[in-house]
Short mmCIF file of C-alpha atoms in Angstrom, two decimals:
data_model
loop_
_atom_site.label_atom_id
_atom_site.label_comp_id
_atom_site.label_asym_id
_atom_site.label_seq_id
_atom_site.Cartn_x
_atom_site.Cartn_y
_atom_site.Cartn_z
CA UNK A 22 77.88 242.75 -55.84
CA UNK A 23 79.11 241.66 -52.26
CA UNK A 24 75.64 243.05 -50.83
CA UNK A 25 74.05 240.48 -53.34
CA UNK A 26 76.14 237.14 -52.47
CA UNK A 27 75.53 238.22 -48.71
CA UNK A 28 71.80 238.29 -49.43
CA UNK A 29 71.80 235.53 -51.25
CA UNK A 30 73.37 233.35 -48.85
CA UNK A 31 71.30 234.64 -46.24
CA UNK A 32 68.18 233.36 -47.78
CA UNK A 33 70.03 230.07 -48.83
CA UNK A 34 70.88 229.15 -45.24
CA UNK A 35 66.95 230.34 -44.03
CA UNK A 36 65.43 228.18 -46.51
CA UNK A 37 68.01 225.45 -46.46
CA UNK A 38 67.37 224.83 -42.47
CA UNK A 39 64.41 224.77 -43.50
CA UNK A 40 64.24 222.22 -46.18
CA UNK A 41 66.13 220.04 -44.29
CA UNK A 42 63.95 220.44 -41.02
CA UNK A 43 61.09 219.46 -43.41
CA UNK A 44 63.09 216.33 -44.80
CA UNK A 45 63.66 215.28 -41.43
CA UNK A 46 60.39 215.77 -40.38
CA UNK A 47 58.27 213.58 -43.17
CA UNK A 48 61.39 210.99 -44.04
CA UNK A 49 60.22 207.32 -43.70
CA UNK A 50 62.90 205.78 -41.43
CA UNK A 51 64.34 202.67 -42.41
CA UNK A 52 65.18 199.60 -40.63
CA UNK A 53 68.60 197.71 -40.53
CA UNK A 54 67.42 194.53 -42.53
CA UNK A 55 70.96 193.65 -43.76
CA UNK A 56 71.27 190.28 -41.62
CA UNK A 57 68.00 189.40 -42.12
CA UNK A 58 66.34 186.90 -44.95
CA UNK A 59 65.13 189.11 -47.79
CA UNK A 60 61.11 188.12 -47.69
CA UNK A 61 61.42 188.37 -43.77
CA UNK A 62 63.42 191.71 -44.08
CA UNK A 63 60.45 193.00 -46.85
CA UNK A 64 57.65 191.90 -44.66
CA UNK A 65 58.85 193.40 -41.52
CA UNK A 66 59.67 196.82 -43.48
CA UNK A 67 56.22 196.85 -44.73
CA UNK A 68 54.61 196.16 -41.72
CA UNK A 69 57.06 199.19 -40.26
CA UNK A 70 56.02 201.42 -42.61
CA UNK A 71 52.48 201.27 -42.76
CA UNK A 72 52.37 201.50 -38.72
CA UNK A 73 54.52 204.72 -39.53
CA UNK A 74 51.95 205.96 -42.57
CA UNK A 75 48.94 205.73 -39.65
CA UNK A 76 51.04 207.56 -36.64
CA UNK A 77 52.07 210.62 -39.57
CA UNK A 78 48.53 210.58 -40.39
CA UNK A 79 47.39 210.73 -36.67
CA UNK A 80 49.66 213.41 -36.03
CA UNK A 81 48.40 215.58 -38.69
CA UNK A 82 44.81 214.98 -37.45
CA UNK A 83 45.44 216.06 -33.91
CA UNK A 84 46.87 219.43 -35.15
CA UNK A 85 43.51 220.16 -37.32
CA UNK A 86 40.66 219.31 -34.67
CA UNK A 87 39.08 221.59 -32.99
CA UNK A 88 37.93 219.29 -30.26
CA UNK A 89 40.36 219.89 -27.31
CA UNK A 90 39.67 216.89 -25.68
CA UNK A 91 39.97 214.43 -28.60
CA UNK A 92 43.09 216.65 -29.46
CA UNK A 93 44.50 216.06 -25.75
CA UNK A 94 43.24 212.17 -26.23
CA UNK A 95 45.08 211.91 -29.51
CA UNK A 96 48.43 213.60 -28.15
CA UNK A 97 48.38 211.07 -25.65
CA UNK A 98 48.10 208.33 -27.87
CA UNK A 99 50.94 209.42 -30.47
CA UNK A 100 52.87 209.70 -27.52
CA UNK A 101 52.97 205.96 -26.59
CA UNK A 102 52.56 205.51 -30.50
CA UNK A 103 56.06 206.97 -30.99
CA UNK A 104 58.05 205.10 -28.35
CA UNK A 105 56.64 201.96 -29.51
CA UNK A 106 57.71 202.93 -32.67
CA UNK A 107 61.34 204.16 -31.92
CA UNK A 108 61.70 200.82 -30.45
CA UNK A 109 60.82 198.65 -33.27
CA UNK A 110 62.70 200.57 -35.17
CA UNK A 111 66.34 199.85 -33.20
CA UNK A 112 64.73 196.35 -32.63
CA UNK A 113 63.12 194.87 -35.98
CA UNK A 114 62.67 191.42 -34.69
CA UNK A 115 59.73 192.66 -32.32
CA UNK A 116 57.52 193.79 -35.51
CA UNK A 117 55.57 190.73 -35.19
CA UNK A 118 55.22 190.99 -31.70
CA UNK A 119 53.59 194.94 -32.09
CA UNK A 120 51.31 192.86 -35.07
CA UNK A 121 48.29 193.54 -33.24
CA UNK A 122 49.38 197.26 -32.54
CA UNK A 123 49.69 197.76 -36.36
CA UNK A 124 46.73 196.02 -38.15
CA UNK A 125 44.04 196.71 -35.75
CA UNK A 126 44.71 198.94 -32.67
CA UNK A 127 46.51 202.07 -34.77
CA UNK A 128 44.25 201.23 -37.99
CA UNK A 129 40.93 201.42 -36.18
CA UNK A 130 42.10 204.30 -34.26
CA UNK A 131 43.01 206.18 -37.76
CA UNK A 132 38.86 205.18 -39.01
CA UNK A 133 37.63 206.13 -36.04
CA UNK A 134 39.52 210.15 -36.26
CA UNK A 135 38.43 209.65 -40.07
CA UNK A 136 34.83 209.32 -39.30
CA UNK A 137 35.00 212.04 -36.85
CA UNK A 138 36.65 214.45 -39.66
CA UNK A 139 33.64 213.94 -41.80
CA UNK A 140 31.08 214.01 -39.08
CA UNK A 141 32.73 217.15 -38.61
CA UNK A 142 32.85 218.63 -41.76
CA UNK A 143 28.79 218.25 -41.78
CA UNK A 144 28.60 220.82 -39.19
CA UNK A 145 25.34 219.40 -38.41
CA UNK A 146 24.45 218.93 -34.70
CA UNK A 147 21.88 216.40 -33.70
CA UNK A 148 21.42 213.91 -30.86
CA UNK A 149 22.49 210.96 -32.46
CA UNK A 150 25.53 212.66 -33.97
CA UNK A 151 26.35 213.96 -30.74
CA UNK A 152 26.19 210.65 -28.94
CA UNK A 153 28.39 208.99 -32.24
CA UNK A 154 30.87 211.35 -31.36
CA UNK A 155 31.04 210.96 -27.21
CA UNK A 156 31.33 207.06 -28.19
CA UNK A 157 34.45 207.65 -30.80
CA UNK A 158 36.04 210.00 -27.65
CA UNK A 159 35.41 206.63 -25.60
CA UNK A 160 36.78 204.32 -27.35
CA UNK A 161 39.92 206.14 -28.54
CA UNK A 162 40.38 206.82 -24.81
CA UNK A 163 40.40 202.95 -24.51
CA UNK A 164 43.04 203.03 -27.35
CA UNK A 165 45.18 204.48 -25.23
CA UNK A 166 45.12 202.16 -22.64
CA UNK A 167 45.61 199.53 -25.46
CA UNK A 168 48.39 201.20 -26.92
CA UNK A 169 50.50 200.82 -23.46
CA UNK A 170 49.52 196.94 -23.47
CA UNK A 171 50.96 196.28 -26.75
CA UNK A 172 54.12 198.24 -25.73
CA UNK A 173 54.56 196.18 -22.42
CA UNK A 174 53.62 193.04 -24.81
CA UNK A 175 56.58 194.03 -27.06
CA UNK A 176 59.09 194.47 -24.50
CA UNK A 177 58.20 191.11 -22.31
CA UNK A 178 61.23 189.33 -23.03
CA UNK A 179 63.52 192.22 -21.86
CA UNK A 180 60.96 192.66 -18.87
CA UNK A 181 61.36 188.51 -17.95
CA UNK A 182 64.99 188.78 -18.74
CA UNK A 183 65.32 191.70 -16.21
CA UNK A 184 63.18 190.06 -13.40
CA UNK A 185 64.97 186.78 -14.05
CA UNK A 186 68.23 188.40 -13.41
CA UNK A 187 67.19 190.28 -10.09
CA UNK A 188 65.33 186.90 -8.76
CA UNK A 189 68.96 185.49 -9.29
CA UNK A 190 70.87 188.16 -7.45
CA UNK A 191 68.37 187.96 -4.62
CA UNK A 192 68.45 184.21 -4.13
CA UNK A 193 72.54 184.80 -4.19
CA UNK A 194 72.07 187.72 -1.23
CA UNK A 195 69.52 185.80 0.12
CA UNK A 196 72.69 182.36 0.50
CA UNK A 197 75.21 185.17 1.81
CA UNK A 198 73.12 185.70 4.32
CA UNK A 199 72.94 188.93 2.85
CA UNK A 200 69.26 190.59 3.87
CA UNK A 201 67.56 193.05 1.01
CA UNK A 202 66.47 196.40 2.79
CA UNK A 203 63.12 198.59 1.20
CA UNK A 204 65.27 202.17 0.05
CA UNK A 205 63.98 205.74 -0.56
CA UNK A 206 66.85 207.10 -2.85
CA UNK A 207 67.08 210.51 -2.96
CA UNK A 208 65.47 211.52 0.68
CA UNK A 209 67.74 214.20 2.27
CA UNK A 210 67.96 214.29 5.89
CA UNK A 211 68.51 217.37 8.11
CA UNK A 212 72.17 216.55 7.86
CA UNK A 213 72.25 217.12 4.43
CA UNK A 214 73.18 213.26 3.71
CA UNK A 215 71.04 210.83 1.24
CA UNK A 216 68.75 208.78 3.08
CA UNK A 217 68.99 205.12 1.59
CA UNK A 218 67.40 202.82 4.22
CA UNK A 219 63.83 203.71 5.70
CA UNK A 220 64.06 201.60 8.62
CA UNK A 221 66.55 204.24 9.94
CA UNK A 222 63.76 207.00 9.70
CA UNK A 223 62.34 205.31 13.22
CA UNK A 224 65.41 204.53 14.75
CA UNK A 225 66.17 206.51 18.17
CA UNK A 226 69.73 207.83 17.45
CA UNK A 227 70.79 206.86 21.05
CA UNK A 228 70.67 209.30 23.60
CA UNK A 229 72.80 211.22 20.46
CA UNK A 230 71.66 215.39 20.48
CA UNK A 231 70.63 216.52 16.57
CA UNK A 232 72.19 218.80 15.87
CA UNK A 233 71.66 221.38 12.71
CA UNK A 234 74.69 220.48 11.02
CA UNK A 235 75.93 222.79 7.83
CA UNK A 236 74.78 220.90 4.67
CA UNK A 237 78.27 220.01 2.69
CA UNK A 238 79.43 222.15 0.13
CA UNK A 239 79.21 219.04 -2.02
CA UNK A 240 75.35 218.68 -1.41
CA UNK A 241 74.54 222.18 -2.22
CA UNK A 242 76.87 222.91 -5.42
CA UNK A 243 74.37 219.05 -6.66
CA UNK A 244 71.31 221.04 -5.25
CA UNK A 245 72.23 224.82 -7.38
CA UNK A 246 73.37 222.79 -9.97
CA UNK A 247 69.97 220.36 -10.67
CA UNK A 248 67.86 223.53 -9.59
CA UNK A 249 70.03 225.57 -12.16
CA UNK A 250 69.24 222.59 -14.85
CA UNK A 251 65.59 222.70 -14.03
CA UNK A 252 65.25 226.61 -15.00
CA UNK A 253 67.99 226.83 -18.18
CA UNK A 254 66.36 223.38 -19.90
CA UNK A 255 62.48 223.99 -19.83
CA UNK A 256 59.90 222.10 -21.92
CA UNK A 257 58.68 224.11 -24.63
CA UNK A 258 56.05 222.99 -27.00
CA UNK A 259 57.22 220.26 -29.77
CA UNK A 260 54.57 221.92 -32.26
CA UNK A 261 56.66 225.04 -32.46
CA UNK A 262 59.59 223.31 -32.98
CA UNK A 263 59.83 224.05 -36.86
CA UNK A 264 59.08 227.92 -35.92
CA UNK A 265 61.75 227.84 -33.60
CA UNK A 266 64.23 226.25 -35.90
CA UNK A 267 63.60 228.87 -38.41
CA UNK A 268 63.84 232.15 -36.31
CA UNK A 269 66.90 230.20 -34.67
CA UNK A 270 68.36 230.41 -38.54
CA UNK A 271 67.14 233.50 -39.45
CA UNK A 272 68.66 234.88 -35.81
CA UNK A 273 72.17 233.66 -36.71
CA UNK A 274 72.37 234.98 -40.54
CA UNK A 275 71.08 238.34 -39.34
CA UNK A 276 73.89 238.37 -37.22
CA UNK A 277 76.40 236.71 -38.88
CA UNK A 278 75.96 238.96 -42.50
CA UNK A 279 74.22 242.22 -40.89
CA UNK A 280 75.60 242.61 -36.84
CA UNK A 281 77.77 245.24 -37.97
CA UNK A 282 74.49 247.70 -38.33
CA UNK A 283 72.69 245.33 -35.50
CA UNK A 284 69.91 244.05 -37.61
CA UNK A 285 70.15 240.39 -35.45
CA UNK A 286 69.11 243.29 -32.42
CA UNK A 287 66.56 244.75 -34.45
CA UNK A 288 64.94 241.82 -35.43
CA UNK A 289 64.79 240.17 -31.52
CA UNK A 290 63.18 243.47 -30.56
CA UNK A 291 66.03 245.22 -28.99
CA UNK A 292 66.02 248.59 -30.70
CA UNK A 293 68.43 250.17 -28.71
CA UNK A 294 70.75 247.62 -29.17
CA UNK A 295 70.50 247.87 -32.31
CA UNK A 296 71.01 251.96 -32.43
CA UNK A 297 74.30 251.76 -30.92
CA UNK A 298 75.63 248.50 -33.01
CA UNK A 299 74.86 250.81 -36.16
CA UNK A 300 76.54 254.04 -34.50
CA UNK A 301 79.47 252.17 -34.55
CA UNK A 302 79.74 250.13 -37.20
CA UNK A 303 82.93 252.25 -38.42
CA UNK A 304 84.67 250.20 -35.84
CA UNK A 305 83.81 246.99 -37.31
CA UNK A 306 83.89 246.14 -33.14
CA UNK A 307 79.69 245.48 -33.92
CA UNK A 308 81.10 243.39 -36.71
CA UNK A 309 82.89 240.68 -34.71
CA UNK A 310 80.40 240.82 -31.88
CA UNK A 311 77.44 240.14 -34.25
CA UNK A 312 79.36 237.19 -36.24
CA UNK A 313 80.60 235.44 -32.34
CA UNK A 314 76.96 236.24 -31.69
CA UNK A 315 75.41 234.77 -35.17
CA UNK A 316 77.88 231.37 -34.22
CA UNK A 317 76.13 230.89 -30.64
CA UNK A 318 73.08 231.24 -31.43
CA UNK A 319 73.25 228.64 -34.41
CA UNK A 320 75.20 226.10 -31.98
CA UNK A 321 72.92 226.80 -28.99
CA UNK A 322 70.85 223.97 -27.77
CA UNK A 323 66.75 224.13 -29.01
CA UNK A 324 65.97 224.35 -25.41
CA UNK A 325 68.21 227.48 -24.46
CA UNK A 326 67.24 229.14 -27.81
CA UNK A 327 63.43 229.25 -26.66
CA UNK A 328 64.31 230.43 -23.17
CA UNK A 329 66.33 232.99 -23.96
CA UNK A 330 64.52 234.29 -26.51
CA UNK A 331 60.96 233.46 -27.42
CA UNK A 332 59.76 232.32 -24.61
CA UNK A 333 59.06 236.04 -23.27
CA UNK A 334 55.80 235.26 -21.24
CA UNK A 335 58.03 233.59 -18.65
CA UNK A 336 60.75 236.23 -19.02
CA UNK A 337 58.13 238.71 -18.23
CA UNK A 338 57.05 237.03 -14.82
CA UNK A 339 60.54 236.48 -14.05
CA UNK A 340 61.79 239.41 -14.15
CA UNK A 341 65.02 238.47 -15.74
CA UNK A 342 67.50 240.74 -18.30
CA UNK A 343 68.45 238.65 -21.26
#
């Protein structure tokens, strides 16, 4: 009977991630309306969703053509698509400013990827079909280009305010007799110190020997440590997310329910791991290890999940023991 609950609740937290994953994944978000006037607050929520019916529609299309180019062409677009979008939806106001985004730049670019499904689906190859479909890559490449203009268009009153405000500083600077320099954050010279103004990069030092001065300890524990953040944090791809999610879950229960026989080894590959958890489970030491080890892995971040353990291609070249 307890081998029954623990299977049971195994499966119920796989599928639940998964459900939920899911229910994130397709939910329509909704805007905060509650200060606005009720026929304002409907129209801009329509307006939302439909531009949010095209992009989920969009998205799906990208993952089903064949096309690698249009696919590229497409990612690029839902790209801008979805930071336009994320912005409307924590500003609602600037709807009617993205108006020509949503009724003719996304719509015509869902037709056009419509057209080019059932073009498609004829599997017939002529000239003039040919040509129809180098003239739909065209203008959806255009599209793209459009898509940035309408986000720049939707966020020129923060650009004006922002420019405003610097043109103010720098007029104030500018009374104090106070002279703006051109600055290259971030350049390291051979002292180990951040470079800030160029003009110094031409500037004798004055008779002054260079000498090759230890960097500071401070520099080098920023250097390990944005070096170190570079190789634990890669990008992995946002189409396996869902996949990831789910061995992430199934990871965790395996060894939250079943470490004391190492089935959480087992199932990442390690065999022999997974011998000598089961040789002694009569310890119940694999026990405890397996549920601490079922915990991190459900609390560790996306990004360190896929490096650590499905990302074995890089591992591989790497060289580097898990």
């Amino acid at each position: 009977m307890d081998y029954l609950l623990v299977i049971l609740a195994t499966v119920a937290v796989i599928f639940g991630g998964k459900a939920f994953w899911d229910w994130k994944k397709n939910r329509t978000p909704r805007l905060d309306l509650d200060e606005l006037e009720e026929e304002r607050a409907d129209y801009l929520q329509e307006n939302f969703e439909k531009a949010m019916a095209d992009y989920k529609f969009l998205e799906e299309a990208q993952k089903n053509i064949s096309d690698r180019f249009l696919a590229g062409q497409l990612k690029k677009m839902q790209g801008t698509a979805k930071n336009l979008l994320s912005n409307l939806e924590q500003n609602p106001n600037r709807i009617p400013l993205a108006c020509k985004f949503i009724d003719y730049y996304q719509d015509r670019a869902v037709k056009i990827v419509k057209q080019y499904q059932e073009l498609e689906a004829t599997q017939l190859s002529t000239d003039k079909i040919e040509d129809l479909k180098n003239r739909m890559k065209t203008a959806l490449s255009a599209l793209n280009e459009a898509y940035k203009d309408q986000f720049e268009h939707v966020l020129n009153d923060q650009i004006i305010s922002a420019d405003a405000e610097l043109k103010v500083m720098e007029q104030q600077l500018d009374a104090e007799g106070i002279k703006s320099q051109p600055v290259d954050v971030g350049k390291v010279d051979e002292f180990g110190n951040v470079r800030i103004d160029t003009d110094l990069l031409d500037r004798p030092l004055g008779g002054l020997e260079r000498r090759n001065l230890p960097v500071p300890q401070t520099t080098r524990r920023m250097r390990k440590r944005n070096s170190r953040a570079e190789e634990i944090y890669p990008s992995f791809p946002e189409e396996e997310r869902p996949q990831i999610v789910q061995r992430k879950l199934i990871q965790s229960a395996l060894a939250i329910f079943f470490g004391t026989v190492g089935a959480h080894k087992f199932y990442q590959g390690k065999t022999f791991q997974g011998i000598l958890y089961a040789l002694f489970f009569w310890t119940s030491l694999p026990t405890w290890i397996g549920f601490i080890e079922g915990i991190r892995y459900l609390f560790m971040p996306i990004e360190d999940f896929y490096e650590q353990y499905m990302d074995d291609d890089r591992n591989r070249r790497g060289g580097r023991r898990r």
